[in-house]
XYZ file of C-alpha atoms in Angstrom:
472
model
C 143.378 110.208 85.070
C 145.362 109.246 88.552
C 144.099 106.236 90.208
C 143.211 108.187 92.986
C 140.706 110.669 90.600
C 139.378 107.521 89.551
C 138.625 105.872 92.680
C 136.983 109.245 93.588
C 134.990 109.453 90.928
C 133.638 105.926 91.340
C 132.821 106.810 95.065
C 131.216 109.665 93.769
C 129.134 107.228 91.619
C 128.727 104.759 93.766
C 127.188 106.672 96.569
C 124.663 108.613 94.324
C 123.412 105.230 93.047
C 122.649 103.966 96.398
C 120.637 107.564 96.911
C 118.697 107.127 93.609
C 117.483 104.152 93.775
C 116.539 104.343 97.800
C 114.478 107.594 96.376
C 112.920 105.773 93.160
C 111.880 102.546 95.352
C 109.454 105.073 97.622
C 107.204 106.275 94.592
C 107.619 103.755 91.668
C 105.418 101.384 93.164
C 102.203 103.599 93.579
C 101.766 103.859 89.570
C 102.579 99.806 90.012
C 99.063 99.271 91.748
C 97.056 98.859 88.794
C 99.443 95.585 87.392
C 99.553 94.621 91.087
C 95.784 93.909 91.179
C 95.941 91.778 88.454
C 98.659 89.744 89.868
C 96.916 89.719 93.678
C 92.925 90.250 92.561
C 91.541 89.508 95.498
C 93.801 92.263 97.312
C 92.029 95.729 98.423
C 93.339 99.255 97.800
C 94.015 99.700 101.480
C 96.109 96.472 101.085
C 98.295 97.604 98.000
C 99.016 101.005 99.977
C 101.399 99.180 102.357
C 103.624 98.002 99.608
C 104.381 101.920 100.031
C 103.922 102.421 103.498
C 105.929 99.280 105.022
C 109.160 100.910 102.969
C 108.580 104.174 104.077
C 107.585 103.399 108.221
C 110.921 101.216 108.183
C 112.689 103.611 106.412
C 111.731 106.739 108.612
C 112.306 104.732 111.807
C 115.650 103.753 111.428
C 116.850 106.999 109.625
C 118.920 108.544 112.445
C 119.840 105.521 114.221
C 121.631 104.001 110.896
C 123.401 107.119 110.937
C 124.928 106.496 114.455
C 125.647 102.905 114.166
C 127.546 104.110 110.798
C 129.282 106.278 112.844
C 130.398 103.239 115.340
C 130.653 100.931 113.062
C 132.181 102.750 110.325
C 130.315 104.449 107.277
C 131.647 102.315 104.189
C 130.587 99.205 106.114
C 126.888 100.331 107.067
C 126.793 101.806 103.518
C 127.636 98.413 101.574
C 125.420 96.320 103.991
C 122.152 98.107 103.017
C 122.854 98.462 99.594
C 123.677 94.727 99.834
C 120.539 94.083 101.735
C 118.107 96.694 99.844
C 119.570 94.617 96.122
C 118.988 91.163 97.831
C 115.442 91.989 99.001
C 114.678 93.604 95.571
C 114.974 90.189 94.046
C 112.458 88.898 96.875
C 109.886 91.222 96.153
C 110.182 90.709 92.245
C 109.388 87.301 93.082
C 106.613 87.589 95.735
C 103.645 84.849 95.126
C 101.025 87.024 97.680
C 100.702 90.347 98.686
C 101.431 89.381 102.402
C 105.197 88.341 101.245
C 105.519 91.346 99.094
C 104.772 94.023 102.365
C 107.286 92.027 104.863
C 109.830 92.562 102.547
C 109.395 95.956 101.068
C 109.504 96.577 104.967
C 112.788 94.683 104.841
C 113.611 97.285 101.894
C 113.162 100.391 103.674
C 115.690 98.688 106.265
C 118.502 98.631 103.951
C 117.372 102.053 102.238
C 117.528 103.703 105.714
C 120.961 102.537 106.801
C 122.616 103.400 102.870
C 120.940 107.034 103.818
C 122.931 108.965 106.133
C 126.104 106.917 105.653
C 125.697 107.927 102.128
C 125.767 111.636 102.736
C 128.732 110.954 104.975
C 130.636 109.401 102.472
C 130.142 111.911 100.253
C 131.056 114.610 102.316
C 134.588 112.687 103.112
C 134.874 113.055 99.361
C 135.003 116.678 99.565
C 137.167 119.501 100.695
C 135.677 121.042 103.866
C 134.659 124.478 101.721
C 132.679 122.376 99.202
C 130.705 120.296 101.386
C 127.252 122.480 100.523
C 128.160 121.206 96.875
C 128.007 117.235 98.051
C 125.328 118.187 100.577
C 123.176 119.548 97.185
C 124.008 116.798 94.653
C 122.926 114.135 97.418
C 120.026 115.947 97.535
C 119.322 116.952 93.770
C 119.938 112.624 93.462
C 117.524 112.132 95.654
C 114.324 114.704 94.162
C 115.521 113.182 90.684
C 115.018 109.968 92.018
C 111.446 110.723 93.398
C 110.632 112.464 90.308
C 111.749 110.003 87.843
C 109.673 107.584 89.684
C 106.410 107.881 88.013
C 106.939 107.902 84.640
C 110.162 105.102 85.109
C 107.403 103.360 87.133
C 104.864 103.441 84.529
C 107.387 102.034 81.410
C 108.629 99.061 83.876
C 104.463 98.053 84.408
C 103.428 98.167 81.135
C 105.786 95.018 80.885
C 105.222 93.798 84.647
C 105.403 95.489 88.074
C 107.810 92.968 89.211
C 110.503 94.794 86.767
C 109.960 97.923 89.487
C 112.032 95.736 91.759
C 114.284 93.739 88.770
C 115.725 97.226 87.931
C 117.189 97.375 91.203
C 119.303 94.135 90.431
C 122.071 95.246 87.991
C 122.380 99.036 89.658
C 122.833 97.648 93.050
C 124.730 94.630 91.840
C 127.189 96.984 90.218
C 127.308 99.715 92.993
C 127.987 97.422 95.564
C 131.299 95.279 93.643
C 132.435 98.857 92.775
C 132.003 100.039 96.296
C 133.987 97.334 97.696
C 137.027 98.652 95.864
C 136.713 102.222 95.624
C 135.150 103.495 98.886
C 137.249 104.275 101.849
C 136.632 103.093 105.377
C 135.758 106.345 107.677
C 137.341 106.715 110.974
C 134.680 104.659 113.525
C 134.125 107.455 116.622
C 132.873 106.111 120.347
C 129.587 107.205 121.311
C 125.996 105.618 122.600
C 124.566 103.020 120.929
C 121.440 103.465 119.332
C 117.525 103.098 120.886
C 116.583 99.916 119.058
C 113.862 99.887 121.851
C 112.880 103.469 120.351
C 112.952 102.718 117.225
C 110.798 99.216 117.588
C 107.941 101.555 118.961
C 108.567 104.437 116.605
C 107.839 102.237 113.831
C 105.078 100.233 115.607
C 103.332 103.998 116.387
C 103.325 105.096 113.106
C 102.268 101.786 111.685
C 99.398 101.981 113.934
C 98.179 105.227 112.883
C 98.316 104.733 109.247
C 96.556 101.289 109.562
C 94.249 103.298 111.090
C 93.527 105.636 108.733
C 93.884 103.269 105.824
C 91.591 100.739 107.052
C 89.018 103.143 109.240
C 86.691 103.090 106.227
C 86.328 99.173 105.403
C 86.543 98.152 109.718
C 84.373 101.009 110.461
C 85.515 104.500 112.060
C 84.270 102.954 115.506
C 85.344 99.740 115.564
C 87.359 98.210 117.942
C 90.151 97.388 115.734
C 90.153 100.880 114.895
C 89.714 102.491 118.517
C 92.376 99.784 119.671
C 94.923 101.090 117.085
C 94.636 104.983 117.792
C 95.070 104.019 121.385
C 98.150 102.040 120.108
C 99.774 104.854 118.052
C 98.975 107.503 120.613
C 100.692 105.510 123.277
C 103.572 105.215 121.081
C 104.225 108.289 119.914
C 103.951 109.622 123.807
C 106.638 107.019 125.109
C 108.886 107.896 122.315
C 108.974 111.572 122.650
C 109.157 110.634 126.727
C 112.010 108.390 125.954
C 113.762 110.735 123.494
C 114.267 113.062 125.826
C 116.126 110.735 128.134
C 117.703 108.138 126.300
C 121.458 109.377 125.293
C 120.615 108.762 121.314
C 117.063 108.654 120.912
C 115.736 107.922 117.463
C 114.198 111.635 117.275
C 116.580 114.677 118.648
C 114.783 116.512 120.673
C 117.796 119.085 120.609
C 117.469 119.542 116.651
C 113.577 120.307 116.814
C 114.058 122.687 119.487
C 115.497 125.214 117.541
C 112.698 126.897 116.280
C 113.053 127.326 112.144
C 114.143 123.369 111.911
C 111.065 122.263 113.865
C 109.141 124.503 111.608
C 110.724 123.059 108.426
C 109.985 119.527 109.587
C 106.282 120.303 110.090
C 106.239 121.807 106.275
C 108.152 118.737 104.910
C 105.865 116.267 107.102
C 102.494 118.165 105.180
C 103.519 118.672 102.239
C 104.924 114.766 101.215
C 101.645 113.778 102.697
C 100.101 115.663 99.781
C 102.486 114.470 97.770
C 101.844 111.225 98.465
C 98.253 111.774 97.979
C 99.196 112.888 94.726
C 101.169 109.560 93.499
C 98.521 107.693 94.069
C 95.470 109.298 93.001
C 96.720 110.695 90.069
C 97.776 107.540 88.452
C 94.361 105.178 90.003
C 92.440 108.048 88.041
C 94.218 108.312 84.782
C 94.281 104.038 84.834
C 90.187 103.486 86.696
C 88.449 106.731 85.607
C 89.775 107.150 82.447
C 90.656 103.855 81.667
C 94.230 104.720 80.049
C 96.898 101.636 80.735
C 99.629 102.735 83.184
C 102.624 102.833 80.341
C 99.804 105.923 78.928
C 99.001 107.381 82.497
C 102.921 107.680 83.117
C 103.227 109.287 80.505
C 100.584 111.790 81.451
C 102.398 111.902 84.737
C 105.997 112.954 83.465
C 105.346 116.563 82.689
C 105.053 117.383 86.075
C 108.028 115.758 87.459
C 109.496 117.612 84.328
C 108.338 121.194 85.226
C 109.546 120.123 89.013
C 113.257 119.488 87.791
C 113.579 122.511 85.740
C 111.995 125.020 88.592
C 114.261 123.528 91.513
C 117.760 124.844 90.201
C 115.943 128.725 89.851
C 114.650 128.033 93.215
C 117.905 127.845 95.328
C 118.178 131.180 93.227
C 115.239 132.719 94.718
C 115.474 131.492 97.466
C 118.427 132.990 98.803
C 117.223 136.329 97.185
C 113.678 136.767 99.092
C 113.963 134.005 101.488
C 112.943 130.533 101.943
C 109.551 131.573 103.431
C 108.456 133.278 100.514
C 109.536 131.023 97.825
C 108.073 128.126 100.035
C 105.022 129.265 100.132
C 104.645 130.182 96.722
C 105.923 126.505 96.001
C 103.283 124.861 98.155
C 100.232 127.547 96.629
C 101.389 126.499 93.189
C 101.119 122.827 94.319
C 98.259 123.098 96.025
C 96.782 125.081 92.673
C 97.309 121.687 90.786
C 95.469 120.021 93.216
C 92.343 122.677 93.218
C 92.407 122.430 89.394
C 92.277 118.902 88.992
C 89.077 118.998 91.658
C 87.475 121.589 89.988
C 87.968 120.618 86.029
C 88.264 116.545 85.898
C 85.245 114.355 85.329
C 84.868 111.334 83.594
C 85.328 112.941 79.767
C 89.229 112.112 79.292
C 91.299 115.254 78.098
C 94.862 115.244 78.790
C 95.587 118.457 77.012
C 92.941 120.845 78.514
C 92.027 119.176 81.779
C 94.994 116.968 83.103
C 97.630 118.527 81.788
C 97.219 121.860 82.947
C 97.172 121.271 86.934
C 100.443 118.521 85.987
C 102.770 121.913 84.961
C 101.304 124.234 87.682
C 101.830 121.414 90.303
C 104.857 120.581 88.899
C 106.455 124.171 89.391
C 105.470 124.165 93.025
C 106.775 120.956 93.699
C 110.455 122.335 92.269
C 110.038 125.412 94.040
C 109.644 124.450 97.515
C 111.642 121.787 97.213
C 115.131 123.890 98.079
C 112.941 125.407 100.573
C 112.062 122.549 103.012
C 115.718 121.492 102.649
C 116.941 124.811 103.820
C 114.390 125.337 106.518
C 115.377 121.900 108.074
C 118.945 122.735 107.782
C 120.684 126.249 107.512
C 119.852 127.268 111.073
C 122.245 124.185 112.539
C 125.393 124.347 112.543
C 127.898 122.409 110.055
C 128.356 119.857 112.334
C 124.643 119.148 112.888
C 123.701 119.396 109.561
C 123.901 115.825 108.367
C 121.518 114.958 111.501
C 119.005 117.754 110.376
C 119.407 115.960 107.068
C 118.366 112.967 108.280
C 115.296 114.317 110.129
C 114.011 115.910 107.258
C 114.360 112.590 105.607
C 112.205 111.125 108.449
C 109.733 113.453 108.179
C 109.320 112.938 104.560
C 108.775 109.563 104.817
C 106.181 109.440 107.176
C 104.522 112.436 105.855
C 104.576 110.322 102.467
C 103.208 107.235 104.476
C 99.925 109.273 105.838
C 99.028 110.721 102.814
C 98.956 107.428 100.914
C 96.751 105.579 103.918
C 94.606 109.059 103.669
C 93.730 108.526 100.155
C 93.556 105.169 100.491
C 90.828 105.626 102.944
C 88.755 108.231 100.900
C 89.269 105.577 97.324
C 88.791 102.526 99.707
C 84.940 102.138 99.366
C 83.901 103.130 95.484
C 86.618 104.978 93.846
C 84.119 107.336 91.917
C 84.770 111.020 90.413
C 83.974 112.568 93.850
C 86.415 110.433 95.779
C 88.845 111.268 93.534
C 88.183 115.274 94.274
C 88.204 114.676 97.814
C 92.109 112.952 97.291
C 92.838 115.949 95.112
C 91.345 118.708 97.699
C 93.850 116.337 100.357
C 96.837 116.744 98.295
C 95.601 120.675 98.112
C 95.005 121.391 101.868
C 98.297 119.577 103.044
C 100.423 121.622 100.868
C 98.524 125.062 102.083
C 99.547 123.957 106.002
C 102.990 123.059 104.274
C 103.348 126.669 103.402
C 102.034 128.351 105.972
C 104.457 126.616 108.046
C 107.754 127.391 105.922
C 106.146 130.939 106.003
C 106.330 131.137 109.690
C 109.722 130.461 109.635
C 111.038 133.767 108.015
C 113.931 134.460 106.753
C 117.127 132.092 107.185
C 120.279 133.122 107.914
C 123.405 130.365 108.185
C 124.784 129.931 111.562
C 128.522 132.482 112.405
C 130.849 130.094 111.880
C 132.368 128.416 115.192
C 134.840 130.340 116.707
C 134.401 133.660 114.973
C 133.100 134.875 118.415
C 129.690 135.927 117.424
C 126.938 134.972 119.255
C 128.820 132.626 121.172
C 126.161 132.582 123.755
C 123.860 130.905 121.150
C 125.981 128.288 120.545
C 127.061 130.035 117.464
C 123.912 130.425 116.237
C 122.230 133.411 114.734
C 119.412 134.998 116.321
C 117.346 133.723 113.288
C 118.068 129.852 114.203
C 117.070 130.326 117.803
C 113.987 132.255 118.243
């Protein structure tokens, strides 16, 4: 093998491990909450669920941003300093001695995860001739739902010993990833261009952090507290002055100009529902297995894994399907099957454990929707753009995940905060359910997807090159 097919090929490496564990680190700590309590007793639920949220609010804010700055600044250099940053701040929160030290710096986390994130996917696209970019573009994102689905049960082995090995893992990956890096990635070209909103993206993530503290603590403060009226005024205000600042700053943290095209704003909606439901999911799946059942979280992972199982086998067939009766259609089958797992757990569980004929049946059937729609969202959210703007759409997607993933968790957090009894746990499960339903009714309203004409074919130059399909 030429040096140079070898320093690809570690690039190649590289860059995927830097997207897998970025994707692991937003999931494997939810089946961690069990061990948690028993290292922090006097914590609450609502209090564990920002070991989640912190990662994923820093994470989502800083998405797009990252990606500009990398562009500045140069990709391998943004790349190597948050997988540098995301390692270092794993070994923090292995060591945490409170709660309070372990949420700053899984916030801190989600910093470095969001700047590896889009300078990862351009990196890997660099790697690759122009024609097989939609390969790289896929196996970044096949890395990344392997990631997420491996998180549960890889969550669940790591706890049995301690949940502080959920963040030790991290050390010899990133360790490794980052001395390769050094050597075998190549600097990008730096381009000229504005320099990010850090004012945007300070109230971005103060917004959303307002709204999901006040969902996730409305129950214990009281739905009409001040604390809780204060907030919503908070994250309202927020969220107004960054949509009225997006639209004027020169790079904004959210582009207005990528949700205005019709199909991608769509997608983003149906990725935003349906991770809240899978959030919801995570972590009321593995509380019930572990407080209901009383089954020790190395067992309840291992209840978990068959759906993350059924998910990886259904997503290749998916992209299949997909492209033969559309990305609406499969979508929404994908989020009904989901939501189906969701309605069956409701309906069936109770306190009398059986894996077999009560858990394990809504596992596969949710499992199968989660594969399914997977390709779906991802298409939705990207094949109207064109190939220039599809990293950015990327990256949106991303953000919408991640916040989608945040208010799900404070939901269910809010519903288990009081007792967690069988009927709170049916209320999380009929959550999960109803936010994959809007999910697909959303990718169904998109129709069908066609890829942008290629620039300067000629057609539909008046769109911008754009299909009729991406603009209406």
């Amino acid at each position: 093998m030429s040096s140079d097919r070898l320093r690809r090929g570690m690039s190649i490496t590289v860059i995927l491990i830097g997207v897998f564990i970025s994707a692991v680190d937003m999931l494997i700590v939810n089946i961690a909450f069990p061990s948690m309590q028993e290292s922090f007793p006097t914590a609450s639920l609502t209090g564990l669920s920002w070991v989640m949220s912190a990662y994923a609010i820093t994470f989502a804010a800083l998405l797009l941003p990252s990606g500009r700055w990398a562009d500045r600044s140069g990709r391998k250099r943004v790349f190597l300093l948050g997988l540098g940053l995301f390692t270092a701040v794993s070994a923090v929160c292995a060591a945490a001695p409170s709660l309070e030290v372990l949420v700053a710096f899984r916030a801190l986390q989600g910093v470095g995860a969001a700047l590896m994130a889009p300078s990862s996917l351009g990196l890997l696209l660099g790697l690759f001739a122009p024609e097989r970019r939609g390969i790289a573009i896929g196996l970044w994102t096949a890395v990344g739902g392997v990631g997420s689905a491996a998180a549960l049960p890889l969550g669940g082995l790591l706890a049995e010993i301690d949940w502080r090995w959920v963040f030790v893992v991290n050390l010899p990956l990133g360790t490794a990833a980052l001395l390769i890096g050094v050597w075998s990635l190549r600097r990008s070209a730096t381009e000229d261009g504005p320099v990010p909103d850090l004012l945007g993206i300070v109230v971005l993530a103060a917004s959303v952090a307002a709204v999901v503290a006040t969902i996730a603590q409305g129950q214990s403060w009281g739905w009409g507290s001040a604390q809780v009226i204060g907030l919503s005024a908070v994250g309202a205000a927020g969220l107004a002055y960054t949509v009225r600042r997006a639209l004027r700053h020169p790079a904004p943290v959210i582009e207005p100009a990528i949700l205005a095209v019709r199909n991608v704003a769509l997608g983003n909606v149906a990725t935003g529902f349906f991770f809240m439901g899978v959030g919801a999911m995570a972590m009321s799946t593995i509380l019930f297995l572990t407080q209901v059942w009383g089954h020790s979280t190395l067992r309840g992972a291992l209840e978990i894994a068959p759906g993350p199982v059924a998910a990886t086998v259904f997503a290749v067939p998916s992209g299949i399907f997909a492209v033969r009766y559309g990305v609406h259609l499969v979508g929404l089958a994908g989020a009904s099957a989901f939501a189906a797992g969701g309605i069956w757990w409701a309906c069936v569980l109770d306190g009398t454990p059986d894996f077999t004929g009560h858990f394990l049946p809504g596992s596969i059937i949710g499992g199968i929707g989660f594969g399914l729609i997977l390709p779906a969202l991802a298409a939705a959210s990207t094949l109207s753009l064109p190939p220039e703007r599809v990293a950015t759409g990327t990256g949106m997607a991303s953000m919408s995940r991640q916040i989608g993933m945040a208010l799900g968790v404070a939901v269910v957090a809010a519903v288990l905060a009081g007792t967690p009894d069988l009927s709170s746990f049916r209320a999380a499960f009929l959550i999960m359910a109803g936010a994959a339903l809007v999910s697909g009714l959303a990718l169904f309203a998109v129709g069908p997807v066609r890829r942008p004409a290629p620039a300067g074919t000629g057609e539909d130059d008046q769109h911008d090159h754009m299909t009729p399909a991406a603009t209406r």
